[in-house]
Amino acid sequence: TGSNLSFVDLSGKDLTGVKLTGADFTGSNLSFVDLSGKDLTGVDLTDAILINVKLNDCVNHIICQ
């Protein structure tokens, strides 16, 4: 929660059980990550790579610029 994960390569990683609220993923690679059901309130995805990201049933208050 609230972590700075800018420019991190998380492609294909399993984020089960990870709380992402308020995280900064600016410029990060989240390709092929399943974010289904996650609370993404305040998450910053500015310039993030989001190829084949699953976003089913997530709470979407995402910052994308």
PDB file of C-alpha atoms in Angstrom:
ATOM      1  CA  THR A   1       0.000   0.000   0.000  1.00  0.00           C
ATOM      2  CA  GLY A   2       1.383   3.377  -1.073  1.00  0.00           C
ATOM      3  CA  SER A   3       4.612   1.847  -2.400  1.00  0.00           C
ATOM      4  CA  ASN A   4       6.809   3.498  -5.009  1.00  0.00           C
ATOM      5  CA  LEU A   5       7.176   0.846  -7.713  1.00  0.00           C
ATOM      6  CA  SER A   6       8.099   3.220 -10.525  1.00  0.00           C
ATOM      7  CA  PHE A   7       9.856   1.650 -13.512  1.00  0.00           C
ATOM      8  CA  VAL A   8       9.734  -1.877 -12.037  1.00  0.00           C
ATOM      9  CA  ASP A   9       9.315  -4.907 -14.323  1.00  0.00           C
ATOM     10  CA  LEU A  10       6.502  -6.987 -12.823  1.00  0.00           C
ATOM     11  CA  SER A  11       5.485  -8.621 -16.098  1.00  0.00           C
ATOM     12  CA  GLY A  12       3.922 -12.029 -15.539  1.00  0.00           C
ATOM     13  CA  LYS A  13       4.322 -11.869 -11.753  1.00  0.00           C
ATOM     14  CA  ASP A  14       1.753 -13.324  -9.347  1.00  0.00           C
ATOM     15  CA  LEU A  15       0.395 -10.496  -7.178  1.00  0.00           C
ATOM     16  CA  THR A  16      -2.081 -12.656  -5.255  1.00  0.00           C
ATOM     17  CA  GLY A  17      -2.567 -11.248  -1.762  1.00  0.00           C
ATOM     18  CA  VAL A  18      -0.687  -8.017  -2.512  1.00  0.00           C
ATOM     19  CA  LYS A  19      -2.403  -4.747  -1.531  1.00  0.00           C
ATOM     20  CA  LEU A  20      -1.873  -2.135  -4.235  1.00  0.00           C
ATOM     21  CA  THR A  21      -3.883   0.815  -2.889  1.00  0.00           C
ATOM     22  CA  GLY A  22      -2.068   4.085  -3.625  1.00  0.00           C
ATOM     23  CA  ALA A  23       0.915   2.392  -5.304  1.00  0.00           C
ATOM     24  CA  ASP A  24       2.933   4.308  -7.904  1.00  0.00           C
ATOM     25  CA  PHE A  25       3.547   2.169 -11.003  1.00  0.00           C
ATOM     26  CA  THR A  26       4.693   5.070 -13.202  1.00  0.00           C
ATOM     27  CA  GLY A  27       6.561   3.600 -16.181  1.00  0.00           C
ATOM     28  CA  SER A  28       6.371   0.049 -14.819  1.00  0.00           C
ATOM     29  CA  ASN A  29       5.759  -3.074 -16.879  1.00  0.00           C
ATOM     30  CA  LEU A  30       2.616  -4.875 -15.669  1.00  0.00           C
ATOM     31  CA  SER A  31       2.105  -6.957 -18.808  1.00  0.00           C
ATOM     32  CA  PHE A  32       0.329 -10.287 -18.280  1.00  0.00           C
ATOM     33  CA  VAL A  33      -0.460  -9.496 -14.611  1.00  0.00           C
ATOM     34  CA  ASP A  34      -3.850 -10.456 -13.163  1.00  0.00           C
ATOM     35  CA  LEU A  35      -5.222  -7.500 -11.185  1.00  0.00           C
ATOM     36  CA  SER A  36      -8.734  -8.944 -11.032  1.00  0.00           C
ATOM     37  CA  GLY A  37     -10.548  -8.078  -7.814  1.00  0.00           C
ATOM     38  CA  LYS A  38      -7.806  -5.688  -6.647  1.00  0.00           C
ATOM     39  CA  ASP A  39      -8.574  -2.335  -5.015  1.00  0.00           C
ATOM     40  CA  LEU A  40      -6.695   0.072  -7.295  1.00  0.00           C
ATOM     41  CA  THR A  41      -7.787   3.240  -5.509  1.00  0.00           C
ATOM     42  CA  GLY A  42      -5.126   5.914  -5.997  1.00  0.00           C
ATOM     43  CA  VAL A  43      -2.874   3.671  -8.110  1.00  0.00           C
ATOM     44  CA  ASP A  44      -0.773   5.675 -10.596  1.00  0.00           C
ATOM     45  CA  LEU A  45      -0.336   3.882 -13.931  1.00  0.00           C
ATOM     46  CA  THR A  46       1.080   6.847 -15.856  1.00  0.00           C
ATOM     47  CA  ASP A  47       3.139   5.505 -18.795  1.00  0.00           C
ATOM     48  CA  ALA A  48       2.838   1.931 -17.451  1.00  0.00           C
ATOM     49  CA  ILE A  49       2.941  -0.976 -19.918  1.00  0.00           C
ATOM     50  CA  LEU A  50      -0.399  -2.790 -19.598  1.00  0.00           C
ATOM     51  CA  ILE A  51      -0.351  -5.491 -22.298  1.00  0.00           C
ATOM     52  CA  ASN A  52      -2.889  -8.262 -21.509  1.00  0.00           C
ATOM     53  CA  VAL A  53      -3.533  -7.036 -17.947  1.00  0.00           C
ATOM     54  CA  LYS A  54      -6.671  -8.571 -16.386  1.00  0.00           C
ATOM     55  CA  LEU A  55      -8.832  -5.978 -14.595  1.00  0.00           C
ATOM     56  CA  ASN A  56     -12.019  -7.968 -13.918  1.00  0.00           C
ATOM     57  CA  ASP A  57     -14.030  -6.753 -10.911  1.00  0.00           C
ATOM     58  CA  CYS A  58     -11.371  -4.373  -9.635  1.00  0.00           C
ATOM     59  CA  VAL A  59     -12.131  -1.091  -7.891  1.00  0.00           C
ATOM     60  CA  ASN A  60     -11.096   1.487 -10.489  1.00  0.00           C
ATOM     61  CA  HIS A  61     -10.009   4.832  -9.143  1.00  0.00           C
ATOM     62  CA  ILE A  62      -6.819   4.756 -11.187  1.00  0.00           C
ATOM     63  CA  ILE A  63      -4.630   7.716 -12.143  1.00  0.00           C
ATOM     64  CA  CYS A  64      -3.602   7.471 -15.802  1.00  0.00           C
ATOM     65  CA  GLN A  65      -2.064  10.473 -17.523  1.00  0.00           C
TER      66      GLN A  65
END
